[in-house]
Amino acid sequence: MVVLSGGRFTAVCVHQLHSSPGFTDSCYDGLYPGHIQTTPIQKALLAVGSGVAALQNPYRHDMVAVLGETTGHLALINLRDRMKNDPEGYTILTERPRIRLSTLDLSRMASLPDGSFGREYLRFLEDNHVTPDSRADVKFVDNEELAYVMQRYREVHDLLHTLLGMPTNMLGEVAVKWFEAAQTGLPMCALGAVLGPLRLNSSRLQSLFTSLGPWALQNGRRSRCILSIFYERRWEQNLEDLRQELNIEPPPVILSAANKRST
């Protein structure tokens, strides 16, 4: 008997779904390109497999993505409703902007003054060697509008790192997950918030539990909905002013982007 790891199991499931008889454009049911229709049982299997893989390696963004899509239905409904009840959020749902390299004017952002949101976001991308194009497209959400909400959540993740002043090392990612868990209610974020600390050493655990964690939870609960901000129209805004508008306090600890994968 061949035993598959969580990531391999999920990859096999996805491949079988793609190659199932009748898997053509007609099975999208008019939802969105790339959508894969799944039954509740299939979603449960994908959730378990991707959850195991994400626990083994939190940097398996493909597995984290599958986990979020297969477990987040109720949270996505709540986030969608919050966006609809916010004028700026409603505009986002209507216009459906995307945050990709193809939609960003990097040269213009580089010319913005230090301290502006756009310049600090670009600095985050450069210092942490990340790109907005690394975010996978949604496949398993069975509602077109909710699929966009999930896509928007993914694409503002790095913007949230910038707002919170957190790098992409493990401690920074866990702090962001604590904020996201309190803010979004997505089970994927809650799981990351609970299991992420297991990968931290004692000194970083102390920093998380005594300062960064309480700060992230408090700000996640009280801040304005992070998906209801049209960030693409805020590049020139001062970062501190944007934080105040969103009711987000500056981080209590400044973390370096160096050694991004260290624990």
PDB file of C-alpha atoms in Angstrom, residues 95-208:
ATOM      1  CA  GLU A  95     -15.361  46.946  -9.771  1.00  0.00           C
ATOM      2  CA  ARG A  96     -13.433  43.776  -8.845  1.00  0.00           C
ATOM      3  CA  PRO A  97      -9.869  45.216  -8.822  1.00  0.00           C
ATOM      4  CA  ARG A  98      -6.921  42.812  -8.810  1.00  0.00           C
ATOM      5  CA  ILE A  99      -3.528  43.321  -7.188  1.00  0.00           C
ATOM      6  CA  ARG A 100      -0.970  41.887  -9.617  1.00  0.00           C
ATOM      7  CA  LEU A 101       2.321  43.078 -11.069  1.00  0.00           C
ATOM      8  CA  SER A 102       0.412  43.812 -14.263  1.00  0.00           C
ATOM      9  CA  THR A 103      -1.895  46.230 -12.393  1.00  0.00           C
ATOM     10  CA  LEU A 104       0.782  47.979 -10.305  1.00  0.00           C
ATOM     11  CA  ASP A 105       2.837  50.942 -11.478  1.00  0.00           C
ATOM     12  CA  LEU A 106       6.046  50.055  -9.652  1.00  0.00           C
ATOM     13  CA  SER A 107       8.043  52.995 -11.008  1.00  0.00           C
ATOM     14  CA  ARG A 108       5.406  55.415  -9.757  1.00  0.00           C
ATOM     15  CA  MET A 109       5.301  53.694  -6.378  1.00  0.00           C
ATOM     16  CA  ALA A 110       9.097  53.911  -6.148  1.00  0.00           C
ATOM     17  CA  SER A 111       8.884  57.670  -6.689  1.00  0.00           C
ATOM     18  CA  LEU A 112       6.516  58.179  -3.760  1.00  0.00           C
ATOM     19  CA  PRO A 113       7.978  59.635  -0.551  1.00  0.00           C
ATOM     20  CA  ASP A 114       9.153  57.437   2.284  1.00  0.00           C
ATOM     21  CA  GLY A 115       6.342  56.796   4.709  1.00  0.00           C
ATOM     22  CA  SER A 116       3.672  56.710   2.025  1.00  0.00           C
ATOM     23  CA  PHE A 117       1.662  53.501   1.851  1.00  0.00           C
ATOM     24  CA  GLY A 118       2.671  52.726  -1.743  1.00  0.00           C
ATOM     25  CA  ARG A 119       6.387  53.272  -1.115  1.00  0.00           C
ATOM     26  CA  GLU A 120       6.352  51.169   2.064  1.00  0.00           C
ATOM     27  CA  TYR A 121       4.457  48.371   0.310  1.00  0.00           C
ATOM     28  CA  LEU A 122       7.036  48.321  -2.475  1.00  0.00           C
ATOM     29  CA  ARG A 123       9.798  48.289   0.158  1.00  0.00           C
ATOM     30  CA  PHE A 124       8.096  45.297   1.803  1.00  0.00           C
ATOM     31  CA  LEU A 125       8.046  43.408  -1.510  1.00  0.00           C
ATOM     32  CA  GLU A 126      11.723  44.175  -2.134  1.00  0.00           C
ATOM     33  CA  ASP A 127      12.985  43.466   1.393  1.00  0.00           C
ATOM     34  CA  ASN A 128      11.121  40.172   1.686  1.00  0.00           C
ATOM     35  CA  HIS A 129      11.626  39.064  -1.927  1.00  0.00           C
ATOM     36  CA  VAL A 130       7.937  38.427  -2.552  1.00  0.00           C
ATOM     37  CA  THR A 131       5.573  39.232  -5.404  1.00  0.00           C
ATOM     38  CA  PRO A 132       1.791  39.701  -5.538  1.00  0.00           C
ATOM     39  CA  ASP A 133       1.717  37.260  -8.454  1.00  0.00           C
ATOM     40  CA  SER A 134       2.458  34.365  -6.079  1.00  0.00           C
ATOM     41  CA  ARG A 135      -1.179  34.263  -4.910  1.00  0.00           C
ATOM     42  CA  ALA A 136      -3.035  31.306  -6.423  1.00  0.00           C
ATOM     43  CA  ASP A 137      -6.334  31.737  -8.195  1.00  0.00           C
ATOM     44  CA  VAL A 138      -9.434  30.476  -6.383  1.00  0.00           C
ATOM     45  CA  LYS A 139     -10.809  27.116  -7.592  1.00  0.00           C
ATOM     46  CA  PHE A 140     -13.035  25.461  -4.989  1.00  0.00           C
ATOM     47  CA  VAL A 141     -15.419  28.221  -3.825  1.00  0.00           C
ATOM     48  CA  ASP A 142     -18.868  27.473  -5.275  1.00  0.00           C
ATOM     49  CA  ASN A 143     -20.064  31.058  -5.548  1.00  0.00           C
ATOM     50  CA  GLU A 144     -18.601  33.617  -7.916  1.00  0.00           C
ATOM     51  CA  GLU A 145     -18.901  36.591  -5.577  1.00  0.00           C
ATOM     52  CA  LEU A 146     -17.486  34.688  -2.603  1.00  0.00           C
ATOM     53  CA  ALA A 147     -14.646  33.468  -4.812  1.00  0.00           C
ATOM     54  CA  TYR A 148     -13.719  37.081  -5.473  1.00  0.00           C
ATOM     55  CA  VAL A 149     -13.822  37.840  -1.729  1.00  0.00           C
ATOM     56  CA  MET A 150     -11.359  34.992  -1.133  1.00  0.00           C
ATOM     57  CA  GLN A 151      -9.170  36.211  -3.991  1.00  0.00           C
ATOM     58  CA  ARG A 152      -9.211  39.723  -2.582  1.00  0.00           C
ATOM     59  CA  TYR A 153      -8.255  38.412   0.852  1.00  0.00           C
ATOM     60  CA  ARG A 154      -5.242  36.650  -0.670  1.00  0.00           C
ATOM     61  CA  GLU A 155      -4.141  39.648  -2.657  1.00  0.00           C
ATOM     62  CA  VAL A 156      -4.312  42.093   0.260  1.00  0.00           C
ATOM     63  CA  HIS A 157      -2.320  39.747   2.524  1.00  0.00           C
ATOM     64  CA  ASP A 158       0.989  41.429   1.701  1.00  0.00           C
ATOM     65  CA  LEU A 159      -0.636  44.840   2.084  1.00  0.00           C
ATOM     66  CA  LEU A 160      -1.666  43.740   5.557  1.00  0.00           C
ATOM     67  CA  HIS A 161       1.938  42.824   6.307  1.00  0.00           C
ATOM     68  CA  THR A 162       2.805  46.400   5.367  1.00  0.00           C
ATOM     69  CA  LEU A 163       0.032  47.901   7.497  1.00  0.00           C
ATOM     70  CA  LEU A 164       1.056  45.795  10.488  1.00  0.00           C
ATOM     71  CA  GLY A 165       4.791  46.247   9.948  1.00  0.00           C
ATOM     72  CA  MET A 166       5.387  42.484   9.913  1.00  0.00           C
ATOM     73  CA  PRO A 167       8.023  40.709   7.761  1.00  0.00           C
ATOM     74  CA  THR A 168       7.498  37.250   6.257  1.00  0.00           C
ATOM     75  CA  ASN A 169       9.553  35.281   8.795  1.00  0.00           C
ATOM     76  CA  MET A 170       7.631  32.772  10.906  1.00  0.00           C
ATOM     77  CA  LEU A 171       7.005  35.159  13.812  1.00  0.00           C
ATOM     78  CA  GLY A 172       5.726  37.850  11.447  1.00  0.00           C
ATOM     79  CA  GLU A 173       3.463  35.395   9.638  1.00  0.00           C
ATOM     80  CA  VAL A 174       2.023  34.070  12.903  1.00  0.00           C
ATOM     81  CA  ALA A 175       1.317  37.605  14.139  1.00  0.00           C
ATOM     82  CA  VAL A 176      -0.488  38.392  10.880  1.00  0.00           C
ATOM     83  CA  LYS A 177      -2.470  35.147  11.190  1.00  0.00           C
ATOM     84  CA  TRP A 178      -3.581  36.136  14.720  1.00  0.00           C
ATOM     85  CA  PHE A 179      -4.790  39.465  13.319  1.00  0.00           C
ATOM     86  CA  GLU A 180      -6.524  37.763  10.373  1.00  0.00           C
ATOM     87  CA  ALA A 181      -8.175  35.156  12.596  1.00  0.00           C
ATOM     88  CA  ALA A 182      -9.728  37.891  14.745  1.00  0.00           C
ATOM     89  CA  GLN A 183     -10.594  40.033  11.733  1.00  0.00           C
ATOM     90  CA  THR A 184     -11.933  37.498   9.202  1.00  0.00           C
ATOM     91  CA  GLY A 185     -13.077  34.433  11.121  1.00  0.00           C
ATOM     92  CA  LEU A 186     -11.597  32.187   8.415  1.00  0.00           C
ATOM     93  CA  PRO A 187     -10.879  28.699   9.869  1.00  0.00           C
ATOM     94  CA  MET A 188      -7.609  28.597   7.922  1.00  0.00           C
ATOM     95  CA  CYS A 189      -6.410  31.692   9.787  1.00  0.00           C
ATOM     96  CA  ALA A 190      -7.502  30.285  13.137  1.00  0.00           C
ATOM     97  CA  LEU A 191      -5.626  27.055  12.435  1.00  0.00           C
ATOM     98  CA  GLY A 192      -2.505  28.985  11.485  1.00  0.00           C
ATOM     99  CA  ALA A 193      -2.820  31.111  14.614  1.00  0.00           C
ATOM    100  CA  VAL A 194      -3.045  28.011  16.828  1.00  0.00           C
ATOM    101  CA  LEU A 195      -0.442  25.817  15.150  1.00  0.00           C
ATOM    102  CA  GLY A 196       2.014  28.463  13.945  1.00  0.00           C
ATOM    103  CA  PRO A 197       3.493  29.090  17.414  1.00  0.00           C
ATOM    104  CA  LEU A 198       4.584  25.435  17.561  1.00  0.00           C
ATOM    105  CA  ARG A 199       7.311  26.312  15.058  1.00  0.00           C
ATOM    106  CA  LEU A 200       8.731  29.219  17.085  1.00  0.00           C
ATOM    107  CA  ASN A 201      11.671  29.078  19.454  1.00  0.00           C
ATOM    108  CA  SER A 202      11.295  30.125  23.100  1.00  0.00           C
ATOM    109  CA  SER A 203      12.381  33.742  22.683  1.00  0.00           C
ATOM    110  CA  ARG A 204       9.994  34.336  19.781  1.00  0.00           C
ATOM    111  CA  LEU A 205       7.214  32.578  21.634  1.00  0.00           C
ATOM    112  CA  GLN A 206       7.712  34.982  24.502  1.00  0.00           C
ATOM    113  CA  SER A 207       7.549  37.931  22.105  1.00  0.00           C
ATOM    114  CA  LEU A 208       4.375  36.538  20.544  1.00  0.00           C
TER     115      LEU A 208
END
